[in-house]
Coordinates of C-alpha atoms and ligand atoms in Angstrom, one line a residue:
M220 CA 89.3 -70.4 -53.5
L221 CA 89.0 -69.5 -50.0
S222 CA 86.2 -66.9 -48.6
E223 CA 87.3 -63.4 -47.9
E224 CA 86.9 -64.7 -44.2
E225 CA 89.3 -67.4 -44.6
N226 CA 91.6 -64.8 -46.4
C227 CA 92.3 -62.5 -43.7
T228 CA 92.4 -65.3 -41.0
L229 CA 95.4 -67.3 -42.9
T230 CA 97.5 -64.1 -43.9
Q231 CA 96.9 -62.0 -40.9
V232 CA 99.9 -61.5 -38.4
G233 CA 99.5 -59.2 -36.1
P234 CA 99.8 -59.5 -32.3
G235 CA 96.0 -61.1 -31.1
T236 CA 95.4 -62.6 -34.6
P237 CA 95.0 -66.3 -35.1
M238 CA 97.6 -66.9 -37.8
G239 CA 99.8 -64.2 -36.0
E240 CA 99.7 -66.3 -32.6
L241 CA 99.7 -69.6 -34.4
M242 CA 103.0 -68.5 -36.7
R243 CA 104.6 -67.0 -33.2
R244 CA 105.1 -70.3 -31.7
Y245 CA 108.1 -71.1 -34.3
W246 CA 111.6 -69.6 -34.2
Q247 CA 111.8 -67.0 -37.1
P248 CA 115.4 -66.3 -38.5
I249 CA 115.8 -62.6 -38.8
A250 CA 119.4 -61.7 -39.2
A251 CA 122.8 -63.3 -39.6
V252 CA 125.1 -63.6 -36.9
S253 CA 127.9 -61.5 -39.5
E254 CA 125.9 -58.6 -39.2
L255 CA 126.2 -58.2 -35.8
D256 CA 129.9 -58.3 -36.5
T257 CA 130.0 -54.4 -37.8
Q258 CA 127.3 -53.5 -35.8
S259 CA 125.9 -53.6 -32.6
T260 CA 122.4 -53.4 -33.2
K261 CA 120.0 -54.0 -36.0
P262 CA 116.3 -52.5 -36.4
V263 CA 113.8 -55.6 -36.9
R264 CA 110.1 -55.4 -37.8
L265 CA 108.3 -58.7 -37.1
F266 CA 104.7 -59.9 -37.5
G267 CA 103.9 -56.0 -37.0
E268 CA 105.9 -55.5 -33.9
D269 CA 108.8 -52.8 -34.2
L270 CA 112.0 -54.6 -32.5
V271 CA 115.3 -53.8 -32.0
L272 CA 118.3 -57.0 -32.1
Y273 CA 121.4 -56.2 -30.1
R274 CA 124.6 -58.0 -29.2
D275 CA 126.4 -56.9 -26.2
R276 CA 129.9 -56.7 -25.7
A277 CA 130.0 -60.1 -23.4
G278 CA 128.2 -61.5 -26.6
T279 CA 124.7 -62.0 -25.4
Y280 CA 122.0 -61.3 -28.0
G281 CA 118.7 -59.4 -27.3
L282 CA 115.5 -58.7 -28.9
L283 CA 113.9 -55.6 -27.4
D284 CA 111.0 -53.3 -28.0
R285 CA 112.3 -50.6 -30.7
H286 CA 111.0 -48.2 -28.1
C287 CA 112.9 -47.1 -24.9
P288 CA 109.9 -46.9 -22.2
H289 CA 111.4 -43.7 -21.0
R290 CA 110.2 -40.9 -23.5
R291 CA 110.2 -43.4 -26.5
A292 CA 113.5 -43.2 -28.3
D293 CA 114.5 -45.1 -31.2
L294 CA 116.8 -48.0 -29.1
S295 CA 118.1 -49.1 -32.7
Y296 CA 120.6 -46.1 -32.2
G297 CA 121.2 -47.2 -28.6
Y298 CA 125.0 -48.8 -27.9
A299 CA 125.8 -52.4 -27.1
E300 CA 127.6 -52.3 -23.3
D301 CA 129.1 -55.4 -21.3
C302 CA 125.8 -56.4 -20.8
G303 CA 122.9 -55.2 -22.2
L304 CA 121.8 -52.3 -24.5
R305 CA 121.9 -48.3 -23.8
C306 CA 119.3 -45.9 -25.1
H307 CA 121.5 -43.0 -26.4
Y308 CA 119.2 -40.5 -25.6
H309 CA 119.6 -40.3 -21.6
G310 CA 121.5 -43.5 -21.1
W311 CA 119.1 -45.9 -19.4
A312 CA 119.9 -49.6 -20.1
F313 CA 118.4 -52.7 -20.1
D314 CA 119.5 -56.8 -20.3
E315 CA 118.2 -59.5 -22.9
T316 CA 115.3 -60.2 -20.6
G317 CA 113.8 -56.6 -20.8
R318 CA 114.9 -55.8 -17.4
C319 CA 115.8 -51.8 -17.1
I320 CA 119.5 -52.4 -15.4
D321 CA 120.6 -48.7 -15.2
Q322 CA 119.4 -44.9 -15.3
P323 CA 121.8 -43.2 -14.4
F324 CA 120.4 -39.5 -13.5
E325 CA 117.7 -41.1 -11.3
E326 CA 120.2 -43.4 -9.6
T327 CA 122.5 -40.3 -8.9
T328 CA 119.2 -38.4 -7.7
H329 CA 117.3 -40.7 -5.7
P330 CA 119.1 -44.1 -5.3
E331 CA 116.8 -45.5 -2.8
A332 CA 113.6 -44.9 -5.0
R333 CA 115.0 -48.0 -7.3
F334 CA 112.8 -46.5 -10.0
K335 CA 114.5 -48.9 -12.4
D336 CA 113.1 -52.2 -10.7
R337 CA 109.5 -50.6 -11.9
V338 CA 110.8 -50.3 -15.6
Q339 CA 110.8 -53.4 -18.0
V340 CA 110.9 -53.3 -21.7
K341 CA 109.1 -56.1 -23.9
A342 CA 111.9 -58.5 -24.8
Y343 CA 112.2 -62.1 -27.1
P344 CA 114.3 -64.4 -26.9
V345 CA 116.8 -64.9 -29.8
E346 CA 119.2 -68.1 -30.3
A347 CA 122.2 -68.6 -32.8
K348 CA 122.7 -71.2 -35.2
A349 CA 123.6 -72.1 -38.7
G350 CA 125.0 -68.3 -39.0
L351 CA 121.6 -67.3 -38.2
L352 CA 120.1 -65.5 -35.5
W353 CA 116.6 -67.1 -34.6
A354 CA 114.1 -65.1 -32.5
Y355 CA 110.8 -66.5 -30.7
L356 CA 108.2 -64.8 -29.7
G357 CA 105.4 -66.9 -28.7
P358 CA 104.3 -68.5 -25.3
Q359 CA 106.5 -70.2 -23.3
P360 CA 107.8 -73.0 -23.3
A361 CA 109.7 -71.9 -26.3
P362 CA 110.2 -75.2 -28.6
C363 CA 113.4 -76.8 -29.7
L364 CA 115.0 -74.5 -32.8
W365 CA 115.0 -77.2 -35.1
D366 CA 118.7 -78.8 -35.7
W367 CA 118.8 -79.5 -39.3
E368 CA 121.8 -82.0 -40.5
V369 CA 122.3 -80.0 -43.7
F370 CA 123.1 -77.2 -41.4
Y371 CA 126.7 -79.5 -40.4
A372 CA 127.6 -79.7 -44.3
T373 CA 130.8 -79.1 -44.8
G374 CA 131.3 -76.4 -47.3
F375 CA 130.9 -72.7 -48.3
K376 CA 127.9 -70.9 -46.7
Q377 CA 126.3 -67.6 -47.5
I378 CA 123.0 -65.9 -46.1
V379 CA 120.9 -63.6 -48.3
F380 CA 117.6 -61.3 -47.5
A381 CA 115.7 -59.7 -49.4
E382 CA 112.7 -57.4 -48.5
V383 CA 109.6 -58.4 -50.4
P384 CA 106.5 -55.9 -50.1
C385 CA 103.7 -58.4 -50.0
N386 CA 102.1 -60.9 -47.5
W387 CA 104.0 -64.0 -46.4
L388 CA 101.3 -66.5 -47.2
Q389 CA 101.9 -66.1 -51.0
C390 CA 105.6 -66.7 -50.9
Q391 CA 105.0 -70.0 -48.8
E392 CA 102.5 -71.6 -51.0
N393 CA 105.4 -71.1 -53.9
S394 CA 107.2 -73.7 -51.6
I395 CA 104.6 -76.2 -52.7
D396 CA 104.2 -75.8 -56.3
P397 CA 106.5 -77.9 -58.7
V398 CA 104.8 -76.9 -61.8
H399 CA 105.8 -73.1 -61.4
F400 CA 109.5 -74.6 -61.8
E401 CA 108.9 -75.4 -65.3
W402 CA 107.1 -72.0 -66.4
L403 CA 108.4 -69.3 -64.2
H404 CA 111.9 -70.8 -64.1
S405 CA 112.6 -72.8 -66.8
N406 CA 110.4 -71.7 -70.0
W407 CA 110.6 -68.1 -68.7
S408 CA 114.3 -68.0 -68.6
V409 CA 114.8 -69.1 -72.0
R410 CA 112.6 -66.3 -73.1
L411 CA 114.3 -63.4 -71.5
R412 CA 117.5 -64.8 -72.8
G413 CA 115.5 -63.8 -76.2
R414 CA 115.1 -67.4 -77.5
D415 CA 112.1 -68.6 -78.4
G416 CA 112.2 -72.1 -77.0
P417 CA 112.4 -74.7 -76.6
Y418 CA 109.8 -75.6 -73.9
S419 CA 111.4 -77.4 -70.8
P420 CA 109.6 -81.0 -70.4
R421 CA 106.0 -81.0 -69.4
H422 CA 105.3 -81.9 -65.7
L423 CA 102.9 -85.6 -66.3
K424 CA 102.4 -86.1 -62.2
V425 CA 102.8 -84.3 -59.1
G426 CA 102.6 -85.9 -55.3
F427 CA 102.3 -84.5 -52.1
D428 CA 102.9 -86.1 -48.6
E429 CA 102.7 -85.0 -45.6
F430 CA 105.9 -85.5 -43.0
D431 CA 106.8 -84.3 -39.5
Y432 CA 108.4 -80.8 -40.8
G433 CA 106.2 -80.2 -43.6
Y434 CA 105.3 -81.6 -47.0
I435 CA 107.3 -83.7 -49.7
Y436 CA 106.4 -82.6 -52.8
R437 CA 107.2 -84.8 -56.0
R438 CA 107.4 -84.8 -60.1
V439 CA 107.6 -86.4 -62.9
R440 CA 108.4 -84.9 -66.2
E441 CA 107.9 -85.9 -69.7
D442 CA 112.2 -86.4 -69.2
T443 CA 111.9 -88.3 -65.9
T444 CA 110.2 -91.1 -64.5
E445 CA 109.3 -92.3 -60.9
E446 CA 112.9 -93.7 -60.6
D447 CA 114.4 -90.4 -60.7
E448 CA 114.9 -88.5 -57.4
L449 CA 112.5 -85.6 -58.8
W450 CA 109.9 -88.2 -57.8
S451 CA 111.5 -90.9 -55.2
V452 CA 113.2 -88.1 -53.1
G453 CA 111.4 -84.7 -53.7
R454 CA 111.7 -81.6 -52.1
A455 CA 110.4 -80.5 -48.7
C456 CA 107.9 -77.5 -48.4
L457 CA 109.0 -77.0 -45.0
W458 CA 106.9 -75.6 -42.5
P459 CA 105.4 -73.4 -41.2
N460 CA 107.2 -70.9 -44.0
A461 CA 110.4 -72.5 -45.6
L462 CA 111.0 -74.2 -48.6
Y463 CA 114.3 -76.5 -48.5
T464 CA 115.2 -77.9 -51.9
G465 CA 118.6 -79.6 -51.2
D466 CA 121.3 -77.2 -50.8
H467 CA 119.6 -74.1 -49.6
F468 CA 116.6 -73.0 -47.3
E469 CA 114.2 -70.1 -48.5
W470 CA 112.7 -69.0 -45.3
R471 CA 109.6 -66.2 -45.5
V472 CA 109.2 -64.5 -42.4
P473 CA 106.3 -62.3 -41.7
I474 CA 107.6 -58.4 -41.2
D475 CA 103.6 -57.8 -40.9
D476 CA 100.7 -58.2 -43.1
T477 CA 102.0 -56.5 -46.6
H478 CA 105.6 -57.3 -46.3
T479 CA 107.9 -60.5 -45.8
L480 CA 111.9 -61.0 -45.1
S481 CA 112.7 -63.5 -47.7
V482 CA 116.0 -65.1 -45.8
G483 CA 118.0 -67.6 -48.1
W484 CA 120.6 -69.9 -46.5
F485 CA 122.7 -71.6 -49.4
L486 CA 125.7 -74.1 -49.0
D487 CA 127.8 -74.7 -52.1
R488 CA 129.5 -78.4 -51.3
L489 CA 133.5 -78.2 -51.8
P490 CA 135.6 -80.8 -53.7
G491 CA 137.4 -83.5 -51.3
D492 CA 136.2 -84.6 -48.0
A493 CA 138.6 -82.9 -45.7
P494 CA 136.7 -80.7 -43.1
F495 CA 136.5 -76.8 -43.6
E496 CA 135.5 -74.3 -41.1
Q497 CA 134.3 -71.0 -42.4
A498 CA 135.4 -68.6 -39.6
S499 CA 132.0 -66.5 -40.2
I500 CA 129.2 -67.0 -42.6
P501 CA 128.9 -64.3 -45.0
S502 CA 125.4 -62.5 -45.6
W503 CA 124.0 -59.7 -48.1
Y504 CA 120.7 -58.0 -49.3
A505 CA 120.0 -59.0 -52.7
E506 CA 118.7 -56.3 -55.3
T507 CA 115.0 -56.5 -56.3
T508 CA 114.2 -54.2 -58.6
D509 CA 115.9 -52.5 -61.8
V510 CA 116.8 -48.5 -61.1
R511 CA 116.7 -48.0 -64.6
T512 CA 113.0 -49.0 -65.1
G513 CA 111.7 -49.1 -61.9
R514 CA 110.6 -52.9 -62.5
W515 CA 111.1 -56.0 -60.5
L516 CA 114.4 -57.7 -61.3
D517 CA 113.9 -61.3 -63.3
T518 CA 117.2 -62.3 -63.8
H519 CA 117.7 -64.8 -61.1
V520 CA 115.7 -67.7 -59.7
M521 CA 114.4 -65.9 -56.6
N522 CA 113.8 -62.7 -58.2
Q523 CA 111.8 -64.6 -60.6
D524 CA 109.7 -65.6 -57.8
F525 CA 109.5 -62.4 -56.1
V526 CA 107.9 -61.2 -59.3
A527 CA 105.2 -63.9 -59.1
W528 CA 104.4 -63.5 -55.5
L529 CA 104.1 -59.8 -55.9
G530 CA 101.7 -59.6 -59.2
Q531 CA 99.5 -61.9 -57.1
G532 CA 99.0 -58.5 -55.1
V533 CA 100.2 -57.2 -51.8
I534 CA 98.1 -59.7 -50.3
A535 CA 96.5 -62.0 -52.8
D536 CA 92.7 -62.4 -53.3
R537 CA 91.9 -66.2 -52.8
T538 CA 88.4 -65.4 -53.8
Q539 CA 89.1 -64.9 -57.0
E540 CA 91.2 -68.0 -57.9
H541 CA 90.5 -70.8 -59.8
L542 CA 92.9 -73.9 -58.5
G543 CA 93.6 -77.0 -60.4
D544 CA 94.9 -80.2 -59.7
S545 CA 98.2 -78.9 -59.7
D546 CA 97.6 -77.1 -56.4
R547 CA 96.5 -80.0 -54.4
G548 CA 99.7 -78.6 -52.1
V549 CA 98.6 -75.4 -51.6
T550 CA 94.8 -76.6 -50.8
A551 CA 96.7 -79.2 -48.4
V552 CA 98.8 -76.6 -46.7
R553 CA 96.1 -74.0 -46.2
K554 CA 93.7 -76.6 -44.4
R555 CA 96.5 -77.8 -42.2
F556 CA 96.8 -74.2 -40.9
L557 CA 93.1 -73.7 -40.8
D558 CA 92.9 -77.0 -39.0
D559 CA 95.8 -75.9 -36.4
L560 CA 94.3 -73.0 -35.2
E561 CA 91.4 -75.1 -33.8
V562 CA 94.2 -77.0 -32.0
I563 CA 96.0 -73.9 -30.6
A564 CA 92.7 -72.8 -29.6
D565 CA 92.3 -76.2 -27.5
G566 CA 95.7 -75.7 -25.9
G567 CA 97.5 -78.1 -28.3
D568 CA 100.5 -77.4 -30.4
P569 CA 100.3 -77.0 -34.1
K570 CA 102.5 -79.5 -36.8
A571 CA 106.2 -79.6 -36.3
I572 CA 106.6 -78.3 -32.8
L573 CA 109.5 -80.4 -31.4
R574 CA 110.0 -80.3 -27.8
D575 CA 112.4 -83.3 -26.7
E576 CA 115.9 -81.7 -26.8
S577 CA 116.7 -85.0 -27.1
H578 CA 115.7 -85.7 -30.7
N579 CA 116.4 -82.5 -32.1
E580 CA 119.9 -83.7 -33.5
R581 CA 121.0 -83.5 -36.8
L582 CA 117.3 -83.8 -38.4
W583 CA 116.7 -85.3 -41.5
L584 CA 115.5 -83.6 -44.6
P585 CA 115.2 -85.0 -48.5
R586 CA 118.1 -84.4 -50.4
F587 CA 119.1 -85.6 -53.7
A588 CA 121.9 -88.0 -53.6
S589 CA 123.0 -86.4 -56.9
G590 CA 122.6 -83.3 -55.6
Q591 CA 121.8 -81.7 -59.3
P592 CA 119.5 -78.9 -59.2
T593 CA 116.0 -79.1 -60.3
G594 CA 116.6 -76.9 -63.6
I595 CA 118.6 -78.8 -65.4
T596 CA 117.1 -81.5 -68.1
R597 CA 118.5 -84.8 -67.7
S598 CA 117.8 -86.5 -70.9
G599 CA 115.9 -85.6 -74.1
P600 CA 116.6 -82.9 -76.4
N601 CA 117.7 -80.4 -74.0
A602 CA 119.7 -83.1 -71.5
G603 CA 122.1 -81.0 -69.9
Q604 CA 120.8 -77.9 -70.4
A605 CA 120.8 -75.2 -67.6
T606 CA 117.3 -73.4 -67.8
A607 CA 117.1 -71.2 -64.8
Y608 CA 119.9 -72.6 -62.7
T609 CA 123.3 -72.1 -64.2
L610 CA 125.7 -75.1 -64.5
G611 CA 129.6 -73.9 -63.3
E612 CA 132.5 -73.9 -66.0
A613 CA 134.4 -77.3 -65.2
G614 CA 137.1 -76.5 -62.2
K615 CA 135.1 -73.7 -61.0
P616 CA 132.2 -73.2 -58.5
R617 CA 128.7 -72.5 -59.9
P618 CA 128.2 -68.9 -60.3
F619 CA 125.4 -67.9 -58.0
S620 CA 121.9 -67.6 -59.6
F621 CA 119.4 -67.4 -56.8
L622 CA 119.5 -64.0 -56.3
A623 CA 120.9 -60.6 -57.9
G624 CA 123.5 -58.7 -56.3
Q625 CA 126.2 -61.0 -54.9
P626 CA 129.1 -59.0 -53.6
P627 CA 132.0 -59.6 -56.1
A628 CA 134.1 -60.4 -52.9
I629 CA 131.8 -63.2 -51.9
A630 CA 132.1 -64.7 -55.1
A631 CA 135.9 -64.3 -55.1
E632 CA 136.3 -65.7 -51.9
L633 CA 134.4 -68.9 -52.7
E634 CA 136.2 -69.6 -55.7
R635 CA 139.2 -69.1 -54.2
V636 CA 138.2 -71.7 -51.3
W637 CA 137.2 -73.8 -54.1
S638 CA 140.0 -73.8 -56.2
E639 CA 142.6 -74.4 -53.2
R640 CA 140.2 -77.4 -52.4
N641 CA 140.1 -78.7 -56.0
S642 CA 144.0 -78.5 -56.6
Q643 CA 144.3 -81.1 -53.4
V644 CA 141.9 -83.5 -54.7
Ligands
FES155 S1 114.3 -42.0 -24.1 FE1 115.8 -43.6 -23.6 S2 116.9 -42.9 -21.6 FE2 115.5 -41.4 -22.3
FE2_156 FE1 110.3 -70.8 -57.7

């Protein structure tokens, strides 16, 4: 349980708030590279700031204030030039540093005044990595943008976004909550399919270990022992706002205090060892609402997570909780954030900031050698049964079970690539 003051401190992310300042010290994924293949701008709201992301015709990315400094037009309706972004209203143009580089009328009538030299728009750096575009809103110098080893894995990748109308922290606390798999995903999925049971194997023990880039959580269930990778390898609650489970990441990016952008990065490993080049990593927005009933969708793993987070309230009231032994990880994460606020106040770097680029190469994260998803029961009466995660048919890739609304063309492309490779093995 937290005090009301602590809960406010941990959940507010706007400019000038303590947690907002802490979270701005980390690169955040805000878009897919492939989104800017078909459009030159994307409106973005991040940490309570309205911004526009763009790629100019030279391929340079920029992230600027949404509103033009001339008379406040919305720059997400602007258009990309060879260099920079031009406002659609009166044609002022800006480069990725926020410098005003053109004012067509002023330069015609009073070129000597060089008015543009006195105009600047707010700008933040953007980097592309792993098919994602990452923004950094913190103080300079920016830290390294993590170079996770799995970004280089051979396979078919896809990026999935969803906007979730609740605070980011309750989403992230789900990243260090092993017991919820048993209930929210396994047991609930069985009941959603209209069956009464059986119950999935119980958790007997959970463990949490801090490492350089977050916490590793471990579990022993009735059907596993400490020899099993669920315990011996574990999974990563990645700092400060992500989950990594082996072949996918889920970032919970704060849009503002009451909205979160869920960013999923998914890898399907392909048969065989031959290299595979994916020209562009496709991206899509997930469905979250049942249009028939207006209720949240519960059909897919992350949709089920969304139902849990949204049910906690727009900002979970942590003064009303009753935390138990299963919540040791949640408690540790909260404490670490609160401790790091003091570190920042003293001028230090918070957890997981990496500044030496020579060490930022293919960083290790825990991953099961077996590659099996957690929802599969390994032994006992339900052995081999997929509960929340779906097993594929032999000779086909696994159907996408994480989020609702996958475009059929993406599923078909994976199946095509997968089958082609499978026939060569
Ligand atoms: S409002 Fe943008 S150029 Fe006038
Ligand atoms: Fe979950």
